[in-house]
Amino acid sequence: MNKFPISPIFIPGNKLEWIAKTFEKGADSIILDLEDSVPESEKLEARENLSNHLNDNHYENLIVRVNPVSEKTGQEDIESLAKYHKSISAFMLPKIETSSLIANLPSINVIALLETPISIKNISDIAAEEKVVGLALGGADLSASLGSTMDWDALLYSRSKIVQEAAINNLFTIDSPFMEISELLALEEESTRSKNLGFNGKAAIHPSQIEIIKNSFLPSLDELDEAKEIIKAFNESSSAVIAFKGRMIDLPIVLSMEKRLRLVGIDPKNID
């Protein structure tokens, strides 16, 4: 994935007609949910309908949340849909707790949805798995398991672990959705906190949240120019550490600048 999802929005996996409409409303990425939003009795039909839909339609930034791959339904989701890798940017794996479950999958892009205490405990192994391109926080299920609220402070440890492991493995990160749809000012405040902590984006559950999340995470033109200049200067030097406008620049800084560019779809390996 060259472009990181900033405000990916969840839509039900049995509402395929919503995909085009949601992109038209400004979504930079869609998470089509085959798990929680589809009743058990409709899961097979939803998967088959999606497969047929992707035979006739192509998308640039579609993420599919499958059912847990620890169960037969999730494994069959992957088996059926992996061939549509040109339209499915990544598969979001819910309740993923061990890297071995990912290692046994076909060659696909994986976003690990971390939503249990065990997943946070095993995050280092999960993040290091080669198929993993991103980490996402599932705050609702995690807080239920912990017996905590979904408040910022209650999940700060888990958020920090996700950002840390993503930085180590050069992955992108998606923060948990903000559930209070009408509280847009509170959404803006939490989005700003997420960005400041190191997250690259935040999932949305309603179209009204998309622009607020985008505006909170997108870098300014000055920040994009700075990233390009730092990357160019570092690449033109033979040193492992350089001085740039009074700042010390080493590889971790360069990697963060590359992530900044990917937020807006700029390939850091191909800049002017």
PDB file of C-alpha atoms in Angstrom:
ATOM      1  CA  MET A   1       0.000   0.000   0.000  1.00  0.00           C
ATOM      2  CA  ASN A   2       1.615   3.221  -1.148  1.00  0.00           C
ATOM      3  CA  LYS A   3      -1.073   5.512   0.289  1.00  0.00           C
ATOM      4  CA  PHE A   4      -1.916   5.121   3.948  1.00  0.00           C
ATOM      5  CA  PRO A   5      -5.625   5.271   4.869  1.00  0.00           C
ATOM      6  CA  ILE A   6      -6.252   8.391   6.944  1.00  0.00           C
ATOM      7  CA  SER A   7      -9.996   8.231   7.564  1.00  0.00           C
ATOM      8  CA  PRO A   8     -11.104   4.723   6.564  1.00  0.00           C
ATOM      9  CA  ILE A   9     -14.820   4.313   7.179  1.00  0.00           C
ATOM     10  CA  PHE A  10     -16.597   1.118   8.103  1.00  0.00           C
ATOM     11  CA  ILE A  11     -19.585   0.055   6.001  1.00  0.00           C
ATOM     12  CA  PRO A  12     -21.537  -3.222   6.277  1.00  0.00           C
ATOM     13  CA  GLY A  13     -20.320  -6.056   4.093  1.00  0.00           C
ATOM     14  CA  ASN A  14     -23.845  -6.737   2.861  1.00  0.00           C
ATOM     15  CA  LYS A  15     -24.324  -3.160   1.577  1.00  0.00           C
ATOM     16  CA  LEU A  16     -22.178  -3.218  -1.560  1.00  0.00           C
ATOM     17  CA  GLU A  17     -24.233  -0.428  -3.109  1.00  0.00           C
ATOM     18  CA  TRP A  18     -22.822   1.890  -0.433  1.00  0.00           C
ATOM     19  CA  ILE A  19     -19.222   1.564  -1.674  1.00  0.00           C
ATOM     20  CA  ALA A  20     -19.381   4.019  -4.584  1.00  0.00           C
ATOM     21  CA  LYS A  21     -21.617   6.418  -2.641  1.00  0.00           C
ATOM     22  CA  THR A  22     -19.196   6.449   0.289  1.00  0.00           C
ATOM     23  CA  PHE A  23     -16.197   7.205  -1.918  1.00  0.00           C
ATOM     24  CA  GLU A  24     -18.235  10.047  -3.454  1.00  0.00           C
ATOM     25  CA  LYS A  25     -18.739  11.487   0.037  1.00  0.00           C
ATOM     26  CA  GLY A  26     -14.978  11.944   0.406  1.00  0.00           C
ATOM     27  CA  ALA A  27     -13.769   8.711   1.991  1.00  0.00           C
ATOM     28  CA  ASP A  28     -10.113   8.054   1.184  1.00  0.00           C
ATOM     29  CA  SER A  29     -10.579   4.394   2.113  1.00  0.00           C
ATOM     30  CA  ILE A  30     -13.423   2.025   2.977  1.00  0.00           C
ATOM     31  CA  ILE A  31     -13.380  -0.888   5.405  1.00  0.00           C
ATOM     32  CA  LEU A  32     -15.996  -3.320   4.137  1.00  0.00           C
ATOM     33  CA  ASP A  33     -17.012  -5.298   7.201  1.00  0.00           C
ATOM     34  CA  LEU A  34     -17.866  -8.981   6.789  1.00  0.00           C
ATOM     35  CA  GLU A  35     -17.587  -9.579  10.534  1.00  0.00           C
ATOM     36  CA  ASP A  36     -19.688  -7.697  13.089  1.00  0.00           C
ATOM     37  CA  SER A  37     -22.071  -5.918  10.711  1.00  0.00           C
ATOM     38  CA  VAL A  38     -23.233  -9.059   8.888  1.00  0.00           C
ATOM     39  CA  PRO A  39     -25.595 -11.488  10.682  1.00  0.00           C
ATOM     40  CA  GLU A  40     -24.310 -15.043  10.958  1.00  0.00           C
ATOM     41  CA  SER A  41     -27.067 -16.300   8.667  1.00  0.00           C
ATOM     42  CA  GLU A  42     -25.962 -13.898   5.897  1.00  0.00           C
ATOM     43  CA  LYS A  43     -22.181 -14.275   6.035  1.00  0.00           C
ATOM     44  CA  LEU A  44     -21.845 -16.808   3.201  1.00  0.00           C
ATOM     45  CA  GLU A  45     -24.155 -14.796   0.956  1.00  0.00           C
ATOM     46  CA  ALA A  46     -22.277 -11.563   1.736  1.00  0.00           C
ATOM     47  CA  ARG A  47     -18.945 -13.162   0.805  1.00  0.00           C
ATOM     48  CA  GLU A  48     -20.324 -14.581  -2.447  1.00  0.00           C
ATOM     49  CA  ASN A  49     -21.935 -11.257  -3.359  1.00  0.00           C
ATOM     50  CA  LEU A  50     -18.671  -9.433  -2.731  1.00  0.00           C
ATOM     51  CA  SER A  51     -16.772 -11.912  -4.878  1.00  0.00           C
ATOM     52  CA  ASN A  52     -19.226 -11.424  -7.738  1.00  0.00           C
ATOM     53  CA  HIS A  53     -19.108  -7.647  -7.262  1.00  0.00           C
ATOM     54  CA  LEU A  54     -15.321  -7.561  -7.513  1.00  0.00           C
ATOM     55  CA  ASN A  55     -15.446  -9.493 -10.767  1.00  0.00           C
ATOM     56  CA  ASP A  56     -17.109  -6.433 -12.305  1.00  0.00           C
ATOM     57  CA  ASN A  57     -15.783  -3.529 -10.218  1.00  0.00           C
ATOM     58  CA  HIS A  58     -12.308  -2.261  -9.373  1.00  0.00           C
ATOM     59  CA  TYR A  59     -11.344  -0.116  -6.374  1.00  0.00           C
ATOM     60  CA  GLU A  60      -8.161   1.640  -5.312  1.00  0.00           C
ATOM     61  CA  ASN A  61      -8.529   1.845  -1.545  1.00  0.00           C
ATOM     62  CA  LEU A  62     -10.792  -0.939  -0.353  1.00  0.00           C
ATOM     63  CA  ILE A  63     -10.017  -2.802   2.879  1.00  0.00           C
ATOM     64  CA  VAL A  64     -12.021  -5.897   3.786  1.00  0.00           C
ATOM     65  CA  ARG A  65     -12.483  -6.889   7.413  1.00  0.00           C
ATOM     66  CA  VAL A  66     -12.943 -10.638   7.298  1.00  0.00           C
ATOM     67  CA  ASN A  67     -14.198 -12.887  10.055  1.00  0.00           C
ATOM     68  CA  PRO A  68     -11.566 -14.142  12.536  1.00  0.00           C
ATOM     69  CA  VAL A  69      -9.071 -16.368  10.712  1.00  0.00           C
ATOM     70  CA  SER A  70      -8.908 -18.572  13.806  1.00  0.00           C
ATOM     71  CA  GLU A  71     -12.343 -19.793  12.647  1.00  0.00           C
ATOM     72  CA  LYS A  72     -13.458 -21.587   9.489  1.00  0.00           C
ATOM     73  CA  THR A  73     -15.556 -18.653   8.244  1.00  0.00           C
ATOM     74  CA  GLY A  74     -12.590 -16.283   8.315  1.00  0.00           C
ATOM     75  CA  GLN A  75     -10.301 -18.776   6.612  1.00  0.00           C
ATOM     76  CA  GLU A  76     -12.888 -19.244   3.856  1.00  0.00           C
ATOM     77  CA  ASP A  77     -13.208 -15.452   3.507  1.00  0.00           C
ATOM     78  CA  ILE A  78      -9.492 -15.257   2.714  1.00  0.00           C
ATOM     79  CA  GLU A  79      -9.536 -18.282   0.411  1.00  0.00           C
ATOM     80  CA  SER A  80     -12.405 -16.802  -1.583  1.00  0.00           C
ATOM     81  CA  LEU A  81     -11.241 -13.186  -1.770  1.00  0.00           C
ATOM     82  CA  ALA A  82      -7.411 -13.307  -1.875  1.00  0.00           C
ATOM     83  CA  LYS A  83      -7.465 -13.440  -5.686  1.00  0.00           C
ATOM     84  CA  TYR A  84      -8.961  -9.929  -5.763  1.00  0.00           C
ATOM     85  CA  HIS A  85      -5.747  -8.346  -4.454  1.00  0.00           C
ATOM     86  CA  LYS A  86      -5.851  -5.691  -7.196  1.00  0.00           C
ATOM     87  CA  SER A  87      -9.090  -4.288  -5.724  1.00  0.00           C
ATOM     88  CA  ILE A  88      -8.580  -5.202  -2.064  1.00  0.00           C
ATOM     89  CA  SER A  89      -5.707  -3.116  -0.728  1.00  0.00           C
ATOM     90  CA  ALA A  90      -5.532  -5.092   2.509  1.00  0.00           C
ATOM     91  CA  PHE A  91      -7.412  -7.586   4.635  1.00  0.00           C
ATOM     92  CA  MET A  92      -8.179  -6.468   8.185  1.00  0.00           C
ATOM     93  CA  LEU A  93      -7.929  -9.448  10.532  1.00  0.00           C
ATOM     94  CA  PRO A  94     -10.039  -9.045  13.694  1.00  0.00           C
ATOM     95  CA  LYS A  95      -9.124 -10.480  17.083  1.00  0.00           C
ATOM     96  CA  ILE A  96      -5.744 -11.592  15.790  1.00  0.00           C
ATOM     97  CA  GLU A  97      -3.695 -12.852  18.728  1.00  0.00           C
ATOM     98  CA  THR A  98      -0.778 -14.790  17.245  1.00  0.00           C
ATOM     99  CA  SER A  99       1.525 -14.260  14.284  1.00  0.00           C
ATOM    100  CA  SER A 100       1.228 -17.926  13.294  1.00  0.00           C
ATOM    101  CA  LEU A 101      -2.336 -17.345  12.088  1.00  0.00           C
ATOM    102  CA  ILE A 102      -1.012 -14.711   9.681  1.00  0.00           C
ATOM    103  CA  ALA A 103       2.003 -16.736   8.564  1.00  0.00           C
ATOM    104  CA  ASN A 104      -0.264 -19.526   7.318  1.00  0.00           C
ATOM    105  CA  LEU A 105      -2.264 -17.212   5.035  1.00  0.00           C
ATOM    106  CA  PRO A 106      -1.609 -16.698   1.311  1.00  0.00           C
ATOM    107  CA  SER A 107       0.430 -13.722   0.118  1.00  0.00           C
ATOM    108  CA  ILE A 108      -1.839 -10.792   1.032  1.00  0.00           C
ATOM    109  CA  ASN A 109      -1.523  -7.408   2.733  1.00  0.00           C
ATOM    110  CA  VAL A 110      -2.697  -7.646   6.339  1.00  0.00           C
ATOM    111  CA  ILE A 111      -3.889  -5.016   8.774  1.00  0.00           C
ATOM    112  CA  ALA A 112      -3.839  -6.594  12.225  1.00  0.00           C
ATOM    113  CA  LEU A 113      -6.812  -5.435  14.281  1.00  0.00           C
ATOM    114  CA  LEU A 114      -5.650  -5.525  17.896  1.00  0.00           C
ATOM    115  CA  GLU A 115      -8.649  -5.795  20.173  1.00  0.00           C
ATOM    116  CA  THR A 116      -7.840  -8.253  22.960  1.00  0.00           C
ATOM    117  CA  PRO A 117      -5.370  -8.170  25.861  1.00  0.00           C
ATOM    118  CA  ILE A 118      -3.531 -11.142  24.319  1.00  0.00           C
ATOM    119  CA  SER A 119      -3.113  -9.307  21.010  1.00  0.00           C
ATOM    120  CA  ILE A 120      -1.495  -6.392  22.840  1.00  0.00           C
ATOM    121  CA  LYS A 121       0.732  -8.821  24.754  1.00  0.00           C
ATOM    122  CA  ASN A 122       1.861 -10.476  21.490  1.00  0.00           C
ATOM    123  CA  ILE A 123       2.043  -7.296  19.439  1.00  0.00           C
ATOM    124  CA  SER A 124       5.809  -7.540  18.802  1.00  0.00           C
ATOM    125  CA  ASP A 125       5.480 -10.899  17.041  1.00  0.00           C
ATOM    126  CA  ILE A 126       2.359  -9.837  15.146  1.00  0.00           C
ATOM    127  CA  ALA A 127       3.903  -6.588  13.913  1.00  0.00           C
ATOM    128  CA  ALA A 128       7.048  -8.373  12.730  1.00  0.00           C
ATOM    129  CA  GLU A 129       5.120 -10.797  10.468  1.00  0.00           C
ATOM    130  CA  GLU A 130       6.058  -9.996   6.852  1.00  0.00           C
ATOM    131  CA  LYS A 131       2.469  -9.877   5.533  1.00  0.00           C
ATOM    132  CA  VAL A 132       1.504  -7.173   8.023  1.00  0.00           C
ATOM    133  CA  VAL A 133       1.436  -3.659   6.541  1.00  0.00           C
ATOM    134  CA  GLY A 134      -0.557  -1.924   9.262  1.00  0.00           C
ATOM    135  CA  LEU A 135      -1.808  -2.093  12.838  1.00  0.00           C
ATOM    136  CA  ALA A 136      -5.252  -0.961  13.984  1.00  0.00           C
ATOM    137  CA  LEU A 137      -6.728  -0.526  17.452  1.00  0.00           C
ATOM    138  CA  GLY A 138     -10.096  -2.127  18.173  1.00  0.00           C
ATOM    139  CA  GLY A 139     -10.992  -0.045  21.177  1.00  0.00           C
ATOM    140  CA  ALA A 140     -14.540  -1.280  21.770  1.00  0.00           C
ATOM    141  CA  ASP A 141     -13.692  -4.967  22.127  1.00  0.00           C
ATOM    142  CA  LEU A 142     -10.444  -4.246  23.936  1.00  0.00           C
ATOM    143  CA  SER A 143     -12.100  -2.026  26.540  1.00  0.00           C
ATOM    144  CA  ALA A 144     -14.823  -4.650  27.053  1.00  0.00           C
ATOM    145  CA  SER A 145     -12.145  -7.297  27.685  1.00  0.00           C
ATOM    146  CA  LEU A 146     -10.266  -5.018  30.062  1.00  0.00           C
ATOM    147  CA  GLY A 147     -13.383  -3.837  31.858  1.00  0.00           C
ATOM    148  CA  SER A 148     -12.382  -0.257  31.129  1.00  0.00           C
ATOM    149  CA  THR A 149     -13.993   2.690  29.401  1.00  0.00           C
ATOM    150  CA  MET A 150     -13.009   3.743  25.873  1.00  0.00           C
ATOM    151  CA  ASP A 151     -11.650   7.039  27.187  1.00  0.00           C
ATOM    152  CA  TRP A 152      -8.248   8.191  25.954  1.00  0.00           C
ATOM    153  CA  ASP A 153      -6.412   7.542  29.204  1.00  0.00           C
ATOM    154  CA  ALA A 154      -7.894   4.060  29.624  1.00  0.00           C
ATOM    155  CA  LEU A 155      -6.455   2.857  26.288  1.00  0.00           C
ATOM    156  CA  LEU A 156      -3.300   4.981  26.233  1.00  0.00           C
ATOM    157  CA  TYR A 157      -0.995   2.041  27.028  1.00  0.00           C
ATOM    158  CA  SER A 158      -2.361  -0.006  24.123  1.00  0.00           C
ATOM    159  CA  ARG A 159      -2.218   2.950  21.752  1.00  0.00           C
ATOM    160  CA  SER A 160       1.385   3.611  22.718  1.00  0.00           C
ATOM    161  CA  LYS A 161       2.364  -0.020  22.163  1.00  0.00           C
ATOM    162  CA  ILE A 162       0.798   0.031  18.695  1.00  0.00           C
ATOM    163  CA  VAL A 163       2.626   3.214  17.693  1.00  0.00           C
ATOM    164  CA  GLN A 164       5.917   1.881  19.079  1.00  0.00           C
ATOM    165  CA  GLU A 165       5.745  -1.456  17.264  1.00  0.00           C
ATOM    166  CA  ALA A 166       4.611   0.209  14.043  1.00  0.00           C
ATOM    167  CA  ALA A 167       7.624   2.502  14.180  1.00  0.00           C
ATOM    168  CA  ILE A 168       9.980  -0.428  14.740  1.00  0.00           C
ATOM    169  CA  ASN A 169       8.543  -2.349  11.773  1.00  0.00           C
ATOM    170  CA  ASN A 170       7.755   0.630   9.507  1.00  0.00           C
ATOM    171  CA  LEU A 171       3.985  -0.009   9.463  1.00  0.00           C
ATOM    172  CA  PHE A 172       1.088   2.414   9.277  1.00  0.00           C
ATOM    173  CA  THR A 173      -1.417   2.746  12.111  1.00  0.00           C
ATOM    174  CA  ILE A 174      -5.173   3.301  12.396  1.00  0.00           C
ATOM    175  CA  ASP A 175      -6.672   4.480  15.674  1.00  0.00           C
ATOM    176  CA  SER A 176      -9.983   3.142  16.963  1.00  0.00           C
ATOM    177  CA  PRO A 177     -13.228   4.860  15.854  1.00  0.00           C
ATOM    178  CA  PHE A 178     -14.771   7.574  17.992  1.00  0.00           C
ATOM    179  CA  MET A 179     -18.214   6.229  18.868  1.00  0.00           C
ATOM    180  CA  GLU A 180     -20.085   9.426  19.783  1.00  0.00           C
ATOM    181  CA  ILE A 181     -21.222  10.447  16.295  1.00  0.00           C
ATOM    182  CA  SER A 182     -22.753  13.784  17.328  1.00  0.00           C
ATOM    183  CA  GLU A 183     -19.704  14.919  19.369  1.00  0.00           C
ATOM    184  CA  LEU A 184     -17.636  16.359  16.511  1.00  0.00           C
ATOM    185  CA  LEU A 185     -15.518  18.675  18.671  1.00  0.00           C
ATOM    186  CA  ALA A 186     -14.561  15.753  20.892  1.00  0.00           C
ATOM    187  CA  LEU A 187     -13.709  13.759  17.759  1.00  0.00           C
ATOM    188  CA  GLU A 188     -11.400  16.552  16.597  1.00  0.00           C
ATOM    189  CA  GLU A 189      -9.698  16.651  19.998  1.00  0.00           C
ATOM    190  CA  GLU A 190      -9.145  12.879  20.078  1.00  0.00           C
ATOM    191  CA  SER A 191      -7.930  12.867  16.452  1.00  0.00           C
ATOM    192  CA  THR A 192      -5.359  15.522  17.298  1.00  0.00           C
ATOM    193  CA  ARG A 193      -4.194  13.462  20.279  1.00  0.00           C
ATOM    194  CA  SER A 194      -3.911  10.400  18.053  1.00  0.00           C
ATOM    195  CA  LYS A 195      -1.789  12.224  15.509  1.00  0.00           C
ATOM    196  CA  ASN A 196       0.427  13.711  18.214  1.00  0.00           C
ATOM    197  CA  LEU A 197       0.964  10.230  19.671  1.00  0.00           C
ATOM    198  CA  GLY A 198       2.066   8.936  16.276  1.00  0.00           C
ATOM    199  CA  PHE A 199      -0.994   7.409  14.602  1.00  0.00           C
ATOM    200  CA  ASN A 200      -1.317   7.861  10.836  1.00  0.00           C
ATOM    201  CA  GLY A 201      -5.119   7.833  10.739  1.00  0.00           C
ATOM    202  CA  LYS A 202      -8.343   7.085  12.565  1.00  0.00           C
ATOM    203  CA  ALA A 203     -11.254   4.897  11.528  1.00  0.00           C
ATOM    204  CA  ALA A 204     -14.656   6.507  10.990  1.00  0.00           C
ATOM    205  CA  ILE A 205     -18.140   5.097  11.506  1.00  0.00           C
ATOM    206  CA  HIS A 206     -20.162   7.956   9.970  1.00  0.00           C
ATOM    207  CA  PRO A 207     -19.586  10.206   6.922  1.00  0.00           C
ATOM    208  CA  SER A 208     -19.755  13.320   9.130  1.00  0.00           C
ATOM    209  CA  GLN A 209     -16.481  12.224  10.761  1.00  0.00           C
ATOM    210  CA  ILE A 210     -14.427  11.914   7.579  1.00  0.00           C
ATOM    211  CA  GLU A 211     -13.373  15.521   6.976  1.00  0.00           C
ATOM    212  CA  ILE A 212     -12.625  16.179  10.649  1.00  0.00           C
ATOM    213  CA  ILE A 213     -10.301  13.177  10.773  1.00  0.00           C
ATOM    214  CA  LYS A 214      -8.643  14.102   7.475  1.00  0.00           C
ATOM    215  CA  ASN A 215      -8.017  17.689   8.563  1.00  0.00           C
ATOM    216  CA  SER A 216      -6.537  16.478  11.846  1.00  0.00           C
ATOM    217  CA  PHE A 217      -4.056  14.073  10.252  1.00  0.00           C
ATOM    218  CA  LEU A 218      -3.127  15.486   6.862  1.00  0.00           C
ATOM    219  CA  PRO A 219       0.241  17.282   6.747  1.00  0.00           C
ATOM    220  CA  SER A 220       0.362  20.892   5.592  1.00  0.00           C
ATOM    221  CA  LEU A 221       2.103  21.945   2.383  1.00  0.00           C
ATOM    222  CA  ASP A 222       5.050  23.215   4.455  1.00  0.00           C
ATOM    223  CA  GLU A 223       5.287  19.853   6.226  1.00  0.00           C
ATOM    224  CA  LEU A 224       5.276  18.033   2.864  1.00  0.00           C
ATOM    225  CA  ASP A 225       8.019  20.302   1.501  1.00  0.00           C
ATOM    226  CA  GLU A 226      10.066  19.726   4.646  1.00  0.00           C
ATOM    227  CA  ALA A 227       9.712  15.954   4.277  1.00  0.00           C
ATOM    228  CA  LYS A 228      10.862  16.049   0.645  1.00  0.00           C
ATOM    229  CA  GLU A 229      13.859  18.238   1.481  1.00  0.00           C
ATOM    230  CA  ILE A 230      14.957  16.009   4.371  1.00  0.00           C
ATOM    231  CA  ILE A 231      14.669  12.830   2.303  1.00  0.00           C
ATOM    232  CA  LYS A 232      16.603  14.370  -0.607  1.00  0.00           C
ATOM    233  CA  ALA A 233      19.359  15.680   1.650  1.00  0.00           C
ATOM    234  CA  PHE A 234      19.720  12.343   3.409  1.00  0.00           C
ATOM    235  CA  ASN A 235      19.767  10.353   0.166  1.00  0.00           C
ATOM    236  CA  GLU A 236      22.394  12.643  -1.335  1.00  0.00           C
ATOM    237  CA  SER A 237      24.699  12.135   1.650  1.00  0.00           C
ATOM    238  CA  SER A 238      26.869   9.119   2.346  1.00  0.00           C
ATOM    239  CA  SER A 239      26.625   9.685   6.096  1.00  0.00           C
ATOM    240  CA  ALA A 240      24.295   7.863   8.480  1.00  0.00           C
ATOM    241  CA  VAL A 241      23.566  11.158  10.258  1.00  0.00           C
ATOM    242  CA  ILE A 242      23.316  14.613   8.672  1.00  0.00           C
ATOM    243  CA  ALA A 243      22.643  18.157   9.816  1.00  0.00           C
ATOM    244  CA  PHE A 244      19.615  19.817   8.213  1.00  0.00           C
ATOM    245  CA  LYS A 245      18.682  23.399   9.091  1.00  0.00           C
ATOM    246  CA  GLY A 246      20.055  22.994  12.577  1.00  0.00           C
ATOM    247  CA  ARG A 247      18.516  19.563  13.166  1.00  0.00           C
ATOM    248  CA  MET A 248      20.154  16.158  13.414  1.00  0.00           C
ATOM    249  CA  ILE A 249      18.655  13.782  10.839  1.00  0.00           C
ATOM    250  CA  ASP A 250      19.141  10.006  10.914  1.00  0.00           C
ATOM    251  CA  LEU A 251      17.265   7.044   9.424  1.00  0.00           C
ATOM    252  CA  PRO A 252      14.326   6.993  11.905  1.00  0.00           C
ATOM    253  CA  ILE A 253      13.604  10.643  11.078  1.00  0.00           C
ATOM    254  CA  VAL A 254      13.768   9.872   7.364  1.00  0.00           C
ATOM    255  CA  LEU A 255      11.339   6.966   7.772  1.00  0.00           C
ATOM    256  CA  SER A 256       8.878   9.254   9.565  1.00  0.00           C
ATOM    257  CA  MET A 257       9.179  11.741   6.707  1.00  0.00           C
ATOM    258  CA  GLU A 258       8.454   8.940   4.235  1.00  0.00           C
ATOM    259  CA  LYS A 259       5.295   8.063   6.180  1.00  0.00           C
ATOM    260  CA  ARG A 260       4.255  11.710   6.030  1.00  0.00           C
ATOM    261  CA  LEU A 261       4.441  11.662   2.242  1.00  0.00           C
ATOM    262  CA  ARG A 262       2.577   8.376   1.945  1.00  0.00           C
ATOM    263  CA  LEU A 263      -0.347   9.904   3.826  1.00  0.00           C
ATOM    264  CA  VAL A 264      -1.087  11.943   0.702  1.00  0.00           C
ATOM    265  CA  GLY A 265      -0.117   9.282  -1.831  1.00  0.00           C
ATOM    266  CA  ILE A 266       3.396  10.553  -2.621  1.00  0.00           C
ATOM    267  CA  ASP A 267       5.951   7.827  -3.232  1.00  0.00           C
ATOM    268  CA  PRO A 268       9.022   8.854  -1.183  1.00  0.00           C
ATOM    269  CA  LYS A 269      11.232   6.836  -3.532  1.00  0.00           C
ATOM    270  CA  ASN A 270      10.121   8.989  -6.462  1.00  0.00           C
ATOM    271  CA  ILE A 271      10.113  12.638  -5.437  1.00  0.00           C
ATOM    272  CA  ASP A 272      11.270  15.619  -7.508  1.00  0.00           C
TER     273      ASP A 272
END
